Amino acid sequence: MTAEQIIFLIVGAVTLASALMVVTARDLVHAALWLVAALFGVAIVYTLLNAGFLAVVQVVVYIGAIAILFIFAVMLTRRQAAKDTGPALNQNWWLGALLAVLTFGGLVALLQTWSGFSKTASAIPSGFDAVNELGTALTSPAGYVLPFEVASVLLLAALVGAVYLAFNKK
Amino acid sequence: MIPLSWYLILAAGLFSVGLFGVLARRNAVAILLGVELMLNAVNINLVSFWRYGDVSLMAGQVFTIIVFAVAAAEVAVGLALVISVYRRRNTVVAEELDLLKW
């Protein structure tokens, strides 16, 4: 077993354990902090996949913006300490658990029938600059400039919508 | 070298955990946390298919960036809705928001 595989197994186990804590932790602030741990694990997985730029974006956008936004929302929607004692899960949680296990089993069973399932990665050609290629692909008309522009319109619409929804009219 | 299957199984596990969170949590903010886990699982799949396919085709990484943008938009609007609901109903528990239920 190579060092890379050991790192992957440790990171994968920590990520999955943190994800389980996210969905089971009673205190929502704890759940949001466990989400930060799971997102860091995913950032390390990106690094193992030679996508360093995406790992940086993951830390800046997901952990720096989205996770902090969650913590703000949890603190703004806290009920009085005495009232906040209901169960964390609804009464149909076992059905959700069953469906999640079935989804996992189904996905793994389906993937195992695919011939490329246990394929290994070919080496990255020397002189290949992934960040340069990504920037070119995002901005060239022959590449993905249209989805890129649509994403900017989507972000603007979400910005306006979020301000409008959360605005206090009084 | 890590085989592709390990990444795919990790992503499937993360997706299932997120699905459980969406289906089983009572708090609306916690449901959005589950959605984030599912989006991250999809991103792991996209990046690993980019790495194990032809690395000069950037579609996997480009769509990971698009998913980042969509996730940011979804969280901003979702949390604004939760805060707006909290102001009117003084609760964020999903099953207490039953105005549209017969």
Short mmCIF file of C-alpha atoms in Angstrom, two decimals:
data_model
loop_
_atom_site.label_atom_id
_atom_site.label_comp_id
_atom_site.label_asym_id
_atom_site.label_seq_id
_atom_site.Cartn_x
_atom_site.Cartn_y
_atom_site.Cartn_z
CA MET A 1 0.00 0.00 0.00
CA THR A 2 1.53 3.30 -1.05
CA ALA A 3 1.66 6.49 1.05
CA GLU A 4 -0.94 8.09 -1.27
CA GLN A 5 -3.42 5.29 -0.56
CA ILE A 6 -2.90 5.56 3.20
CA ILE A 7 -3.49 9.35 3.04
CA PHE A 8 -6.64 8.79 0.98
CA LEU A 9 -8.01 6.21 3.43
CA ILE A 10 -7.40 8.48 6.44
CA VAL A 11 -8.88 11.55 4.70
CA GLY A 12 -11.86 9.58 3.39
CA ALA A 13 -12.63 8.12 6.82
CA VAL A 14 -12.37 11.55 8.49
CA THR A 15 -14.57 13.13 5.79
CA LEU A 16 -17.29 10.48 6.10
CA ALA A 17 -17.19 10.60 9.92
CA SER A 18 -17.49 14.41 9.87
CA ALA A 19 -20.38 14.15 7.38
CA LEU A 20 -22.15 11.72 9.74
CA MET A 21 -21.64 14.18 12.60
CA VAL A 22 -23.10 16.97 10.40
CA VAL A 23 -26.37 15.07 9.96
CA THR A 24 -26.63 13.76 13.54
CA ALA A 25 -25.25 16.53 15.79
CA ARG A 26 -27.99 18.02 17.99
CA ASP A 27 -26.41 21.48 18.26
CA LEU A 28 -26.54 23.20 14.85
CA VAL A 29 -23.39 25.24 15.51
CA HIS A 30 -21.56 21.94 16.05
CA ALA A 31 -23.11 20.58 12.83
CA ALA A 32 -21.84 23.63 10.91
CA LEU A 33 -18.32 23.19 12.38
CA TRP A 34 -18.36 19.48 11.43
CA LEU A 35 -19.33 20.62 7.91
CA VAL A 36 -16.13 22.72 7.86
CA ALA A 37 -14.14 19.55 8.74
CA ALA A 38 -15.88 17.56 5.97
CA LEU A 39 -15.22 20.35 3.43
CA PHE A 40 -11.52 20.39 4.40
CA GLY A 41 -11.46 16.63 3.76
CA VAL A 42 -12.95 17.18 0.29
CA ALA A 43 -10.31 19.89 -0.37
CA ILE A 44 -7.57 17.35 0.44
CA VAL A 45 -9.24 14.85 -1.93
CA TYR A 46 -9.02 17.53 -4.69
CA THR A 47 -5.30 17.91 -3.92
CA LEU A 48 -4.84 14.12 -4.23
CA LEU A 49 -6.55 14.39 -7.63
CA ASN A 50 -3.99 17.03 -8.80
CA ALA A 51 -6.63 19.79 -8.81
CA GLY A 52 -4.84 22.26 -6.53
CA PHE A 53 -6.75 25.30 -7.78
CA LEU A 54 -10.09 23.68 -6.93
CA ALA A 55 -8.76 22.83 -3.44
CA VAL A 56 -7.97 26.53 -2.90
CA VAL A 57 -11.40 27.57 -4.25
CA GLN A 58 -13.02 24.98 -1.96
CA VAL A 59 -11.32 26.48 1.11
CA VAL A 60 -12.02 30.10 0.10
CA VAL A 61 -15.60 29.75 -1.19
CA TYR A 62 -17.01 26.79 0.75
CA ILE A 63 -15.29 27.19 4.10
CA GLY A 64 -14.68 30.95 3.96
CA ALA A 65 -18.10 31.98 2.70
CA ILE A 66 -20.73 29.20 2.78
CA ALA A 67 -19.88 27.63 6.15
CA ILE A 68 -19.65 31.07 7.79
CA LEU A 69 -23.02 32.00 6.25
CA PHE A 70 -24.48 28.83 7.83
CA ILE A 71 -23.11 29.78 11.25
CA PHE A 72 -24.65 33.26 10.90
CA ALA A 73 -28.03 31.78 9.91
CA VAL A 74 -27.97 29.35 12.86
CA MET A 75 -27.29 32.19 15.27
CA LEU A 76 -30.00 34.42 13.72
CA THR A 77 -32.66 31.67 13.95
CA ARG A 78 -31.95 30.37 17.46
CA ARG A 79 -35.02 29.82 19.58
CA GLN A 80 -35.00 30.51 23.29
CA ALA A 81 -32.72 28.00 25.01
CA ALA A 82 -35.65 26.43 26.87
CA LYS A 83 -37.72 25.88 23.71
CA ASP A 84 -34.91 24.43 21.59
CA THR A 85 -35.20 20.91 23.02
CA GLY A 86 -37.11 18.95 20.34
CA PRO A 87 -35.48 15.92 18.71
CA ALA A 88 -32.91 16.59 15.98
CA LEU A 89 -34.46 13.99 13.64
CA ASN A 90 -38.11 13.65 12.55
CA GLN A 91 -40.14 10.53 13.29
CA ASN A 92 -39.56 9.10 9.79
CA TRP A 93 -35.77 9.18 10.16
CA TRP A 94 -35.48 5.38 9.83
CA LEU A 95 -37.10 5.63 6.38
CA GLY A 96 -34.49 8.25 5.40
CA ALA A 97 -31.70 6.01 6.72
CA LEU A 98 -33.07 3.03 4.77
CA LEU A 99 -33.29 5.11 1.59
CA ALA A 100 -29.72 6.42 2.07
CA VAL A 101 -28.33 2.89 2.58
CA LEU A 102 -30.27 1.64 -0.48
CA THR A 103 -28.93 4.57 -2.56
CA PHE A 104 -25.35 3.78 -1.48
CA GLY A 105 -25.74 0.06 -2.17
CA GLY A 106 -27.44 0.72 -5.50
CA LEU A 107 -24.75 3.19 -6.63
CA VAL A 108 -21.89 0.83 -5.70
CA ALA A 109 -23.63 -2.18 -7.32
CA LEU A 110 -24.30 -0.14 -10.49
CA LEU A 111 -20.69 1.16 -10.64
CA GLN A 112 -19.27 -2.35 -10.22
CA THR A 113 -20.88 -3.42 -13.49
CA TRP A 114 -18.94 -0.67 -15.32
CA SER A 115 -15.67 -1.75 -16.98
CA GLY A 116 -13.72 1.40 -16.04
CA PHE A 117 -14.50 1.09 -12.34
CA SER A 118 -11.05 0.13 -11.05
CA LYS A 119 -9.04 2.02 -13.66
CA THR A 120 -5.89 3.83 -12.51
CA ALA A 121 -4.89 7.35 -13.55
CA SER A 122 -2.36 7.92 -16.30
CA ALA A 123 0.49 10.30 -15.44
CA ILE A 124 -0.11 13.99 -16.14
CA PRO A 125 1.93 14.97 -19.24
CA SER A 126 4.97 17.13 -18.44
CA GLY A 127 4.41 20.84 -19.07
CA PHE A 128 0.64 20.51 -18.57
CA ASP A 129 -0.63 23.52 -16.60
CA ALA A 130 -4.12 22.71 -15.28
CA VAL A 131 -4.83 26.27 -14.04
CA ASN A 132 -3.86 27.76 -17.41
CA GLU A 133 -6.02 25.20 -19.24
CA LEU A 134 -8.95 25.87 -16.90
CA GLY A 135 -8.71 29.63 -17.44
CA THR A 136 -8.58 29.20 -21.20
CA ALA A 137 -11.53 26.79 -21.16
CA LEU A 138 -13.62 29.17 -19.03
CA THR A 139 -13.06 32.24 -21.23
CA SER A 140 -12.67 31.00 -24.81
CA PRO A 141 -15.80 31.06 -27.02
CA ALA A 142 -14.90 27.55 -28.20
CA GLY A 143 -14.88 26.42 -24.55
CA TYR A 144 -17.24 27.13 -21.70
CA VAL A 145 -17.72 30.91 -21.81
CA LEU A 146 -21.52 30.61 -21.99
CA PRO A 147 -21.97 28.55 -18.77
CA PHE A 148 -19.48 30.93 -17.13
CA GLU A 149 -21.56 33.99 -18.07
CA VAL A 150 -24.81 32.25 -17.08
CA ALA A 151 -23.24 31.53 -13.66
CA SER A 152 -22.51 35.23 -13.20
CA VAL A 153 -26.13 36.13 -14.04
CA LEU A 154 -27.29 33.44 -11.59
CA LEU A 155 -25.10 34.88 -8.84
CA LEU A 156 -26.47 38.39 -9.49
CA ALA A 157 -30.08 37.10 -9.37
CA ALA A 158 -29.35 35.18 -6.15
CA LEU A 159 -27.77 38.30 -4.63
CA VAL A 160 -30.81 40.46 -5.44
CA GLY A 161 -33.22 37.71 -4.32
CA ALA A 162 -31.42 37.10 -1.01
CA VAL A 163 -31.34 40.82 -0.18
CA TYR A 164 -35.04 41.17 -1.05
CA LEU A 165 -36.10 38.09 0.98
CA ALA A 166 -34.09 38.87 4.11
CA PHE A 167 -34.85 42.62 4.03
CA ASN A 168 -36.85 43.78 7.05
CA LYS A 169 -39.71 45.89 5.66
CA LYS A 170 -40.49 47.64 8.93
CA MET B 1 -1.78 4.69 -7.29
CA ILE B 2 -5.37 5.08 -6.08
CA PRO B 3 -7.95 3.32 -8.30
CA LEU B 4 -10.93 5.37 -9.53
CA SER B 5 -13.31 3.11 -7.57
CA TRP B 6 -12.12 4.50 -4.21
CA TYR B 7 -13.08 8.05 -5.15
CA LEU B 8 -16.43 6.93 -6.54
CA ILE B 9 -17.25 4.95 -3.39
CA LEU B 10 -16.25 7.91 -1.18
CA ALA B 11 -18.51 10.18 -3.26
CA ALA B 12 -21.39 7.68 -3.09
CA GLY B 13 -21.01 7.48 0.70
CA LEU B 14 -20.91 11.27 1.09
CA PHE B 15 -23.99 11.60 -1.15
CA SER B 16 -25.92 9.01 0.89
CA VAL B 17 -25.03 10.72 4.18
CA GLY B 18 -26.22 14.04 2.73
CA LEU B 19 -29.43 12.39 1.50
CA PHE B 20 -30.07 11.04 5.00
CA GLY B 21 -29.55 14.55 6.40
CA VAL B 22 -32.02 16.06 3.93
CA LEU B 23 -34.68 13.41 4.66
CA ALA B 24 -34.30 13.07 8.42
CA ARG B 25 -33.41 16.46 9.94
CA ARG B 26 -36.17 18.67 11.33
CA ASN B 27 -34.37 22.01 11.22
CA ALA B 28 -34.44 23.77 7.82
CA VAL B 29 -30.82 24.97 8.19
CA ALA B 30 -29.71 21.37 8.85
CA ILE B 31 -31.52 20.27 5.65
CA LEU B 32 -29.44 22.81 3.70
CA LEU B 33 -26.28 21.39 5.35
CA GLY B 34 -27.26 17.99 3.90
CA VAL B 35 -27.67 19.53 0.44
CA GLU B 36 -24.13 20.94 0.71
CA LEU B 37 -22.76 17.44 1.44
CA MET B 38 -24.55 16.07 -1.65
CA LEU B 39 -23.13 18.85 -3.87
CA ASN B 40 -19.63 18.08 -2.57
CA ALA B 41 -20.06 14.40 -3.42
CA VAL B 42 -20.98 15.37 -6.99
CA ASN B 43 -17.89 17.59 -7.16
CA ILE B 44 -15.61 14.72 -6.10
CA ASN B 45 -17.10 12.64 -8.92
CA LEU B 46 -16.60 15.43 -11.50
CA VAL B 47 -12.95 16.04 -10.53
CA SER B 48 -12.09 12.33 -10.37
CA PHE B 49 -13.57 11.70 -13.83
CA TRP B 50 -11.48 14.63 -15.12
CA ARG B 51 -8.31 13.14 -13.58
CA TYR B 52 -8.93 9.55 -14.73
CA GLY B 53 -10.05 10.51 -18.21
CA ASP B 54 -8.19 12.75 -20.67
CA VAL B 55 -6.71 15.55 -18.51
CA SER B 56 -6.62 17.99 -21.45
CA LEU B 57 -10.45 18.00 -21.54
CA MET B 58 -11.33 20.52 -18.82
CA ALA B 59 -15.11 19.88 -18.67
CA GLY B 60 -14.89 18.20 -15.24
CA GLN B 61 -13.08 21.11 -13.59
CA VAL B 62 -15.23 23.73 -15.39
CA PHE B 63 -18.45 22.17 -14.14
CA THR B 64 -17.01 21.87 -10.63
CA ILE B 65 -16.56 25.68 -10.73
CA ILE B 66 -20.17 26.06 -11.97
CA VAL B 67 -21.36 23.84 -9.09
CA PHE B 68 -19.45 26.09 -6.66
CA ALA B 69 -21.31 29.12 -8.03
CA VAL B 70 -24.69 27.34 -7.92
CA ALA B 71 -24.04 26.16 -4.35
CA ALA B 72 -23.20 29.70 -3.25
CA ALA B 73 -26.39 31.04 -4.88
CA GLU B 74 -28.50 28.23 -3.40
CA VAL B 75 -27.18 28.81 0.13
CA ALA B 76 -27.67 32.59 -0.08
CA VAL B 77 -31.30 32.31 -1.24
CA GLY B 78 -32.05 29.30 1.02
CA LEU B 79 -30.78 30.97 4.17
CA ALA B 80 -32.56 34.23 3.27
CA LEU B 81 -35.80 32.20 3.00
CA VAL B 82 -35.11 30.53 6.36
CA ILE B 83 -34.50 33.91 8.04
CA SER B 84 -37.63 35.35 6.42
CA VAL B 85 -39.72 32.36 7.62
CA TYR B 86 -38.22 32.68 11.10
CA ARG B 87 -39.30 36.34 11.27
CA ARG B 88 -42.91 35.53 10.36
CA ARG B 89 -43.48 32.18 12.08
CA ASN B 90 -40.79 32.20 14.80
CA THR B 91 -39.76 28.64 13.90
CA VAL B 92 -37.35 26.95 11.49
CA VAL B 93 -38.60 23.39 12.06
CA ALA B 94 -39.66 22.10 8.63
CA GLU B 95 -42.70 20.09 9.83
CA GLU B 96 -44.20 23.10 11.63
CA LEU B 97 -44.33 25.02 8.32
CA ASP B 98 -47.56 23.33 7.17
CA LEU B 99 -49.55 26.27 5.79
CA LEU B 100 -49.82 24.60 2.35
CA LYS B 101 -50.69 21.17 3.80
CA TRP B 102 -54.32 20.06 3.79
#
